[in-house]
């Protein structure tokens, strides 16, 4: 009879498949993972502490660095929190523009993730396909704010500048191009027999366990829970749009992929409606340069591409936050890794971990 011995393996923090500087301490027996312990903190930049020495306006660019894959949605939750605290009303045109930008960024984020999940299964071509369409979205962002990664576009009380008729025309062109591409991704990757069997049934996370771990977003919807803040606790003007919340039931790696692919279709619906309903008018309401919200506290929740992104601000009545805290979805998703990786083979660690769409900057902050 062969005797086996458990040993430790450090995966990361400088590992191309950990989606950032994440260290996984794996306890393995041969090829079988007995335990997986995540270690974070390699990217800590004191973003929340910095807020205490910046005015409310000055802090907007820092939110870009919270999650560099979806800077628009990071801008969004912060300015919404400040507006709620200070009682600032945003012009209708600015509200519609914010929704367009947030949903475009959702698609861009899911495209990057889908291409990466293909790479982690050994499929190179889907990565090239998804980045082809993602570049079109980045072109739209660059046309609007001059940047392709950290946008610094949203402002307390609106947005930094209006969109042009050319932007609207190009966005409509993108939607026409993009919709058929989603089916292309499905045919190329998800319906591929090898890939399908590779991701089916591994990394299962049940709805009950997901709730206990604080998992949100597509990862909990893949487990069968139909929970999306855009529908359940609507913010901004999401209640004005018609769209569906995709869900699955098995909670495995395949379902996490299928939910995100369908979410891209729903984002296209929202963008089309926002463009169609786009009113004329200002894109920025008057906000004092030295904004001093009343003393008190506020908590704002939004649905980022990764899940619930929340912002808590405690004000002492000065022009700088007394305390600021973000609740990022990736932090909870990292905490779910020990549960979903236990009992898998070493070859499954990369693809199951990647299926949770973790971005480390918003984990460490």
Short mmCIF file of C-alpha atoms in Angstrom, two decimals:
data_model
loop_
_atom_site.label_atom_id
_atom_site.label_comp_id
_atom_site.label_asym_id
_atom_site.label_seq_id
_atom_site.Cartn_x
_atom_site.Cartn_y
_atom_site.Cartn_z
CA UNK A 1 0.00 0.00 0.00
CA UNK A 2 1.38 3.41 -0.97
CA UNK A 3 1.76 6.00 1.77
CA UNK A 4 1.13 9.63 0.87
CA UNK A 5 2.22 12.78 2.59
CA UNK A 6 0.62 16.23 2.52
CA UNK A 7 2.82 19.18 1.64
CA UNK A 8 2.44 22.92 1.14
CA UNK A 9 2.61 24.71 -2.18
CA UNK A 10 2.71 28.50 -2.53
CA UNK A 11 0.79 29.65 -5.58
CA UNK A 12 1.58 33.32 -6.06
CA UNK A 13 1.71 36.12 -5.23
CA UNK A 14 3.60 36.61 -8.51
CA UNK A 15 1.57 34.13 -10.52
CA UNK A 16 -0.07 35.03 -13.85
CA UNK A 17 -3.25 33.11 -13.06
CA UNK A 18 -4.07 34.60 -9.65
CA UNK A 19 -5.55 37.73 -11.29
CA UNK A 20 -3.29 40.00 -9.28
CA UNK A 21 -0.99 39.71 -6.31
CA UNK A 22 -2.86 36.96 -4.47
CA UNK A 23 -1.07 34.19 -2.64
CA UNK A 24 -2.75 30.83 -2.20
CA UNK A 25 -1.13 28.47 0.29
CA UNK A 26 -2.28 25.07 -0.92
CA UNK A 27 -2.12 21.93 1.18
CA UNK A 28 -1.95 19.13 -1.35
CA UNK A 29 -1.81 15.37 -1.31
CA UNK A 30 -0.41 14.38 -4.65
CA UNK A 31 -2.62 16.32 -7.09
CA UNK A 32 -5.52 16.70 -4.66
CA UNK A 33 -6.11 19.99 -2.85
CA UNK A 34 -6.81 19.39 0.83
CA UNK A 35 -6.88 23.03 1.93
CA UNK A 36 -6.48 26.42 0.26
CA UNK A 37 -5.62 29.47 2.34
CA UNK A 38 -5.63 32.87 0.57
CA UNK A 39 -3.19 35.54 1.71
CA UNK A 40 -3.83 39.15 0.68
CA UNK A 41 -2.34 42.53 1.51
CA UNK A 42 0.41 42.70 -1.09
CA UNK A 43 -1.29 45.61 -2.86
CA UNK A 44 -2.50 47.68 0.09
CA UNK A 45 -2.31 51.41 -0.73
CA UNK A 46 -4.31 52.95 2.15
CA UNK A 47 -6.96 54.27 -0.25
CA UNK A 48 -9.53 54.65 2.49
CA UNK A 49 -7.15 56.44 4.85
CA UNK A 50 -6.08 58.83 2.07
CA UNK A 51 -9.70 60.04 1.84
CA UNK A 52 -9.37 61.63 5.27
CA UNK A 53 -6.82 64.09 3.85
CA UNK A 54 -8.59 64.88 0.57
CA UNK A 55 -11.66 66.97 -0.14
CA UNK A 56 -14.73 65.20 -1.47
CA UNK A 57 -13.96 66.43 -5.00
CA UNK A 58 -10.27 65.54 -4.84
CA UNK A 59 -10.99 61.93 -3.94
CA UNK A 60 -12.83 61.04 -7.17
CA UNK A 61 -9.64 60.02 -9.10
CA UNK A 62 -8.64 57.68 -6.28
CA UNK A 63 -11.77 55.62 -6.84
CA UNK A 64 -10.46 54.77 -10.33
CA UNK A 65 -7.72 52.78 -8.61
CA UNK A 66 -10.17 50.80 -6.48
CA UNK A 67 -10.94 48.47 -9.39
CA UNK A 68 -9.01 49.45 -12.48
CA UNK A 69 -11.06 47.06 -14.65
CA UNK A 70 -14.29 48.94 -13.90
CA UNK A 71 -13.27 52.46 -12.97
CA UNK A 72 -16.64 53.88 -14.03
CA UNK A 73 -18.58 51.84 -11.49
CA UNK A 74 -16.07 52.72 -8.78
CA UNK A 75 -16.58 56.42 -9.59
CA UNK A 76 -20.32 55.78 -9.54
CA UNK A 77 -20.68 54.37 -6.01
CA UNK A 78 -18.57 57.13 -4.48
CA UNK A 79 -20.34 60.08 -6.10
CA UNK A 80 -23.73 58.53 -5.31
CA UNK A 81 -22.74 58.25 -1.65
CA UNK A 82 -21.58 61.88 -1.48
CA UNK A 83 -24.73 63.09 -3.27
CA UNK A 84 -26.91 61.14 -0.84
CA UNK A 85 -25.01 62.61 2.10
CA UNK A 86 -25.17 66.19 0.81
CA UNK A 87 -28.67 66.02 -0.71
CA UNK A 88 -27.45 66.84 -4.21
CA UNK A 89 -29.82 66.26 -7.15
CA UNK A 90 -28.28 65.12 -10.43
CA UNK A 91 -29.62 66.36 -13.82
CA UNK A 92 -31.61 63.71 -15.74
CA UNK A 93 -29.21 63.78 -18.71
CA UNK A 94 -26.26 63.07 -16.42
CA UNK A 95 -28.16 60.16 -14.83
CA UNK A 96 -28.69 58.57 -18.24
CA UNK A 97 -25.05 59.09 -19.22
CA UNK A 98 -23.92 57.45 -15.99
CA UNK A 99 -26.04 54.38 -16.73
CA UNK A 100 -24.62 54.13 -20.27
CA UNK A 101 -21.06 54.32 -18.96
CA UNK A 102 -21.66 51.85 -16.13
CA UNK A 103 -23.18 49.25 -18.45
CA UNK A 104 -20.50 49.70 -21.10
CA UNK A 105 -17.94 49.15 -18.37
CA UNK A 106 -19.84 46.04 -17.22
CA UNK A 107 -19.55 44.59 -20.72
CA UNK A 108 -15.85 45.53 -20.95
CA UNK A 109 -15.18 43.85 -17.59
CA UNK A 110 -17.02 40.66 -18.54
CA UNK A 111 -15.17 40.53 -21.87
CA UNK A 112 -11.79 40.71 -20.16
CA UNK A 113 -12.89 38.02 -17.71
CA UNK A 114 -14.32 35.72 -20.41
CA UNK A 115 -11.15 35.93 -22.49
CA UNK A 116 -9.04 35.19 -19.41
CA UNK A 117 -11.15 32.19 -18.40
CA UNK A 118 -10.56 30.78 -21.87
CA UNK A 119 -6.81 31.21 -21.44
CA UNK A 120 -6.96 29.43 -18.09
CA UNK A 121 -8.50 26.44 -19.84
CA UNK A 122 -5.84 26.53 -22.56
CA UNK A 123 -7.95 28.30 -25.22
CA UNK A 124 -6.07 31.23 -26.74
CA UNK A 125 -8.41 32.34 -29.52
CA UNK A 126 -11.39 33.49 -27.37
CA UNK A 127 -9.08 35.92 -25.57
CA UNK A 128 -8.25 37.61 -28.89
CA UNK A 129 -11.93 37.72 -29.85
CA UNK A 130 -13.15 39.26 -26.58
CA UNK A 131 -10.40 41.88 -26.56
CA UNK A 132 -11.33 42.82 -30.10
CA UNK A 133 -14.75 44.03 -28.91
CA UNK A 134 -13.42 45.39 -25.62
CA UNK A 135 -11.17 47.75 -27.57
CA UNK A 136 -14.28 49.27 -29.18
CA UNK A 137 -15.65 50.12 -25.73
CA UNK A 138 -12.34 51.64 -24.68
CA UNK A 139 -12.46 53.75 -27.84
CA UNK A 140 -15.82 55.11 -26.67
CA UNK A 141 -14.43 55.91 -23.22
CA UNK A 142 -11.39 57.59 -24.73
CA UNK A 143 -13.65 59.65 -26.96
CA UNK A 144 -15.53 60.86 -23.87
CA UNK A 145 -12.89 61.39 -21.18
CA UNK A 146 -9.54 60.90 -22.90
CA UNK A 147 -8.57 57.75 -20.98
CA UNK A 148 -8.79 54.00 -21.55
CA UNK A 149 -8.30 52.63 -18.03
CA UNK A 150 -8.69 55.13 -15.16
CA UNK A 151 -11.45 57.44 -16.36
CA UNK A 152 -12.05 60.01 -13.60
CA UNK A 153 -15.27 60.80 -15.48
CA UNK A 154 -18.09 60.99 -12.96
CA UNK A 155 -18.40 64.02 -10.72
CA UNK A 156 -20.32 64.88 -7.58
CA UNK A 157 -23.51 66.25 -9.13
CA UNK A 158 -23.09 64.80 -12.62
CA UNK A 159 -20.30 63.97 -15.06
CA UNK A 160 -17.21 65.89 -16.15
CA UNK A 161 -18.36 66.51 -19.73
CA UNK A 162 -21.26 65.79 -22.05
CA UNK A 163 -21.29 63.00 -24.63
CA UNK A 164 -21.31 63.99 -28.30
CA UNK A 165 -23.63 62.93 -31.15
CA UNK A 166 -20.63 60.97 -32.51
CA UNK A 167 -20.43 59.03 -29.24
CA UNK A 168 -24.11 58.11 -29.49
CA UNK A 169 -23.70 57.02 -33.10
CA UNK A 170 -20.60 54.95 -32.32
CA UNK A 171 -22.29 53.35 -29.33
CA UNK A 172 -25.21 52.24 -31.49
CA UNK A 173 -22.73 50.85 -34.03
CA UNK A 174 -20.95 48.96 -31.25
CA UNK A 175 -24.20 47.34 -30.08
CA UNK A 176 -24.96 46.18 -33.63
CA UNK A 177 -21.49 44.67 -33.92
CA UNK A 178 -21.40 43.21 -30.44
CA UNK A 179 -24.66 41.27 -30.22
CA UNK A 180 -23.71 38.67 -32.86
CA UNK A 181 -20.28 38.38 -31.21
CA UNK A 182 -21.84 37.03 -27.99
CA UNK A 183 -23.15 34.03 -29.92
CA UNK A 184 -19.72 33.72 -31.46
CA UNK A 185 -18.16 33.42 -28.00
CA UNK A 186 -20.72 30.80 -27.03
CA UNK A 187 -20.11 28.72 -30.16
CA UNK A 188 -16.35 29.07 -29.94
CA UNK A 189 -15.84 28.46 -26.23
CA UNK A 190 -18.86 27.49 -24.13
CA UNK A 191 -20.35 25.00 -26.59
CA UNK A 192 -16.95 23.46 -27.22
CA UNK A 193 -17.24 19.92 -25.85
CA UNK A 194 -13.78 19.92 -24.31
CA UNK A 195 -14.28 23.26 -22.53
CA UNK A 196 -17.83 22.35 -21.45
CA UNK A 197 -16.66 19.17 -19.73
CA UNK A 198 -13.66 21.03 -18.32
CA UNK A 199 -15.80 23.51 -16.34
CA UNK A 200 -19.00 21.56 -15.67
CA UNK A 201 -19.49 20.45 -12.07
CA UNK A 202 -16.31 21.91 -10.55
CA UNK A 203 -16.05 24.68 -7.97
CA UNK A 204 -19.66 24.33 -6.81
CA UNK A 205 -20.90 27.03 -4.43
CA UNK A 206 -24.45 26.64 -3.13
CA UNK A 207 -26.74 29.61 -2.54
CA UNK A 208 -26.76 29.03 1.23
CA UNK A 209 -22.99 28.94 1.43
CA UNK A 210 -22.72 31.97 -0.85
CA UNK A 211 -24.98 34.00 1.46
CA UNK A 212 -23.00 32.90 4.52
CA UNK A 213 -19.73 34.00 2.88
CA UNK A 214 -21.10 37.33 1.64
CA UNK A 215 -20.76 36.37 -2.02
CA UNK A 216 -22.77 38.61 -4.36
CA UNK A 217 -23.17 39.50 -8.03
CA UNK A 218 -22.99 36.92 -10.83
CA UNK A 219 -21.45 34.37 -8.47
CA UNK A 220 -24.52 34.20 -6.24
CA UNK A 221 -26.92 34.43 -9.19
CA UNK A 222 -25.17 31.38 -10.68
CA UNK A 223 -26.15 29.53 -7.50
CA UNK A 224 -29.84 30.28 -8.05
CA UNK A 225 -30.39 33.44 -6.02
CA UNK A 226 -32.06 36.15 -8.11
CA UNK A 227 -30.52 39.14 -6.34
CA UNK A 228 -29.36 42.25 -8.18
CA UNK A 229 -29.34 45.71 -6.61
CA UNK A 230 -30.33 47.31 -9.92
CA UNK A 231 -33.70 45.54 -9.51
CA UNK A 232 -34.06 44.78 -5.81
CA UNK A 233 -32.83 48.08 -4.36
CA UNK A 234 -32.75 50.33 -7.44
CA UNK A 235 -30.35 53.27 -7.39
CA UNK A 236 -29.87 56.13 -9.85
CA UNK A 237 -32.56 55.60 -12.56
CA UNK A 238 -32.32 51.83 -13.07
CA UNK A 239 -36.00 51.45 -12.20
CA UNK A 240 -36.81 53.22 -15.50
CA UNK A 241 -35.34 50.42 -17.63
CA UNK A 242 -36.53 46.97 -18.59
CA UNK A 243 -34.02 44.14 -18.27
CA UNK A 244 -33.81 40.63 -16.90
CA UNK A 245 -31.61 39.17 -14.16
CA UNK A 246 -29.95 35.98 -15.46
CA UNK A 247 -29.68 33.12 -12.99
CA UNK A 248 -28.59 29.48 -13.03
CA UNK A 249 -29.03 26.70 -10.49
CA UNK A 250 -25.89 24.56 -10.17
CA UNK A 251 -23.46 27.21 -8.88
CA UNK A 252 -20.51 25.63 -10.68
CA UNK A 253 -17.86 27.18 -12.90
CA UNK A 254 -19.97 26.70 -16.04
CA UNK A 255 -22.96 28.51 -14.52
CA UNK A 256 -20.78 31.44 -13.46
CA UNK A 257 -19.69 31.74 -17.07
CA UNK A 258 -23.21 31.45 -18.50
CA UNK A 259 -24.61 34.10 -16.15
CA UNK A 260 -21.99 36.66 -17.15
CA UNK A 261 -22.44 35.99 -20.86
CA UNK A 262 -26.18 36.59 -20.56
CA UNK A 263 -25.55 39.71 -18.46
CA UNK A 264 -23.76 41.24 -21.44
CA UNK A 265 -26.93 40.87 -23.49
CA UNK A 266 -28.96 42.56 -20.76
CA UNK A 267 -26.46 45.41 -20.55
CA UNK A 268 -26.97 45.99 -24.28
CA UNK A 269 -30.71 46.34 -23.61
CA UNK A 270 -30.13 48.89 -20.87
CA UNK A 271 -27.74 50.96 -23.00
CA UNK A 272 -30.19 51.03 -25.91
CA UNK A 273 -33.01 52.25 -23.66
CA UNK A 274 -30.78 54.87 -22.00
CA UNK A 275 -29.78 56.27 -25.41
CA UNK A 276 -33.38 56.25 -26.62
CA UNK A 277 -34.60 58.09 -23.50
CA UNK A 278 -31.59 60.43 -23.27
CA UNK A 279 -32.99 63.89 -22.42
CA UNK A 280 -31.45 67.23 -23.28
CA UNK A 281 -30.10 69.54 -20.60
CA UNK A 282 -27.17 70.00 -18.26
CA UNK A 283 -24.80 67.23 -17.25
CA UNK A 284 -23.64 68.87 -14.01
CA UNK A 285 -25.50 70.60 -11.23
CA UNK A 286 -23.84 73.36 -9.24
CA UNK A 287 -21.76 71.96 -6.40
CA UNK A 288 -19.53 74.21 -4.27
CA UNK A 289 -15.79 73.66 -4.75
CA UNK A 290 -15.44 73.50 -0.97
CA UNK A 291 -18.30 71.07 -0.43
CA UNK A 292 -19.13 70.60 3.25
CA UNK A 293 -21.91 68.00 3.66
CA UNK A 294 -23.79 68.01 6.97
CA UNK A 295 -22.40 65.89 9.79
CA UNK A 296 -23.74 62.36 9.66
CA UNK A 297 -23.18 59.08 7.92
CA UNK A 298 -24.29 57.46 4.68
CA UNK A 299 -24.14 53.98 3.15
CA UNK A 300 -24.56 53.46 -0.60
CA UNK A 301 -24.79 50.13 -2.42
CA UNK A 302 -24.36 49.51 -6.14
CA UNK A 303 -24.15 46.49 -8.44
CA UNK A 304 -20.66 46.40 -9.94
CA UNK A 305 -19.72 43.73 -12.52
CA UNK A 306 -18.25 41.70 -9.66
CA UNK A 307 -21.09 42.12 -7.17
CA UNK A 308 -22.18 44.53 -4.45
CA UNK A 309 -19.81 47.49 -4.21
CA UNK A 310 -20.69 49.72 -1.26
CA UNK A 311 -19.39 52.97 0.16
CA UNK A 312 -19.71 54.21 3.75
CA UNK A 313 -18.90 57.82 4.60
CA UNK A 314 -18.85 59.41 8.03
CA UNK A 315 -18.94 63.22 7.86
CA UNK A 316 -18.02 65.68 10.59
CA UNK A 317 -19.31 68.63 8.57
CA UNK A 318 -15.94 69.57 7.09
CA UNK A 319 -14.85 69.46 3.43
CA UNK A 320 -13.06 66.13 3.98
CA UNK A 321 -14.57 62.78 4.99
CA UNK A 322 -13.94 61.95 8.65
CA UNK A 323 -13.98 58.25 7.70
CA UNK A 324 -14.54 56.40 4.43
CA UNK A 325 -14.91 52.67 3.87
CA UNK A 326 -15.60 50.54 0.80
CA UNK A 327 -17.20 47.12 0.87
CA UNK A 328 -15.77 45.36 -2.19
CA UNK A 329 -17.19 42.13 -3.65
CA UNK A 330 -13.77 40.65 -4.45
CA UNK A 331 -12.86 40.57 -0.75
CA UNK A 332 -15.77 38.21 -0.03
CA UNK A 333 -15.07 36.17 -3.13
CA UNK A 334 -11.47 35.58 -2.03
CA UNK A 335 -12.86 34.29 1.28
CA UNK A 336 -14.95 31.75 -0.67
CA UNK A 337 -11.90 30.14 -2.29
CA UNK A 338 -11.11 27.72 0.59
CA UNK A 339 -14.64 26.34 0.32
CA UNK A 340 -14.77 25.85 -3.45
CA UNK A 341 -11.16 24.67 -3.95
CA UNK A 342 -11.15 22.03 -1.24
CA UNK A 343 -11.21 18.55 -2.77
CA UNK A 344 -10.37 19.64 -6.32
CA UNK A 345 -7.31 18.74 -8.34
CA UNK A 346 -4.41 21.13 -8.78
CA UNK A 347 -5.35 21.61 -12.43
CA UNK A 348 -8.74 23.01 -11.37
CA UNK A 349 -7.42 25.67 -8.99
CA UNK A 350 -6.63 28.24 -11.67
CA UNK A 351 -9.87 28.01 -13.62
CA UNK A 352 -12.18 27.79 -10.56
CA UNK A 353 -10.44 30.71 -8.87
CA UNK A 354 -10.62 32.71 -12.08
CA UNK A 355 -14.34 31.99 -12.46
CA UNK A 356 -15.05 34.18 -9.40
CA UNK A 357 -13.73 37.23 -11.25
CA UNK A 358 -11.52 38.54 -8.45
CA UNK A 359 -9.70 41.85 -8.86
CA UNK A 360 -7.07 42.31 -6.17
CA UNK A 361 -6.82 46.13 -5.96
CA UNK A 362 -10.36 46.34 -4.57
CA UNK A 363 -9.57 43.48 -2.19
CA UNK A 364 -6.52 45.12 -0.61
CA UNK A 365 -7.39 48.81 -1.18
#
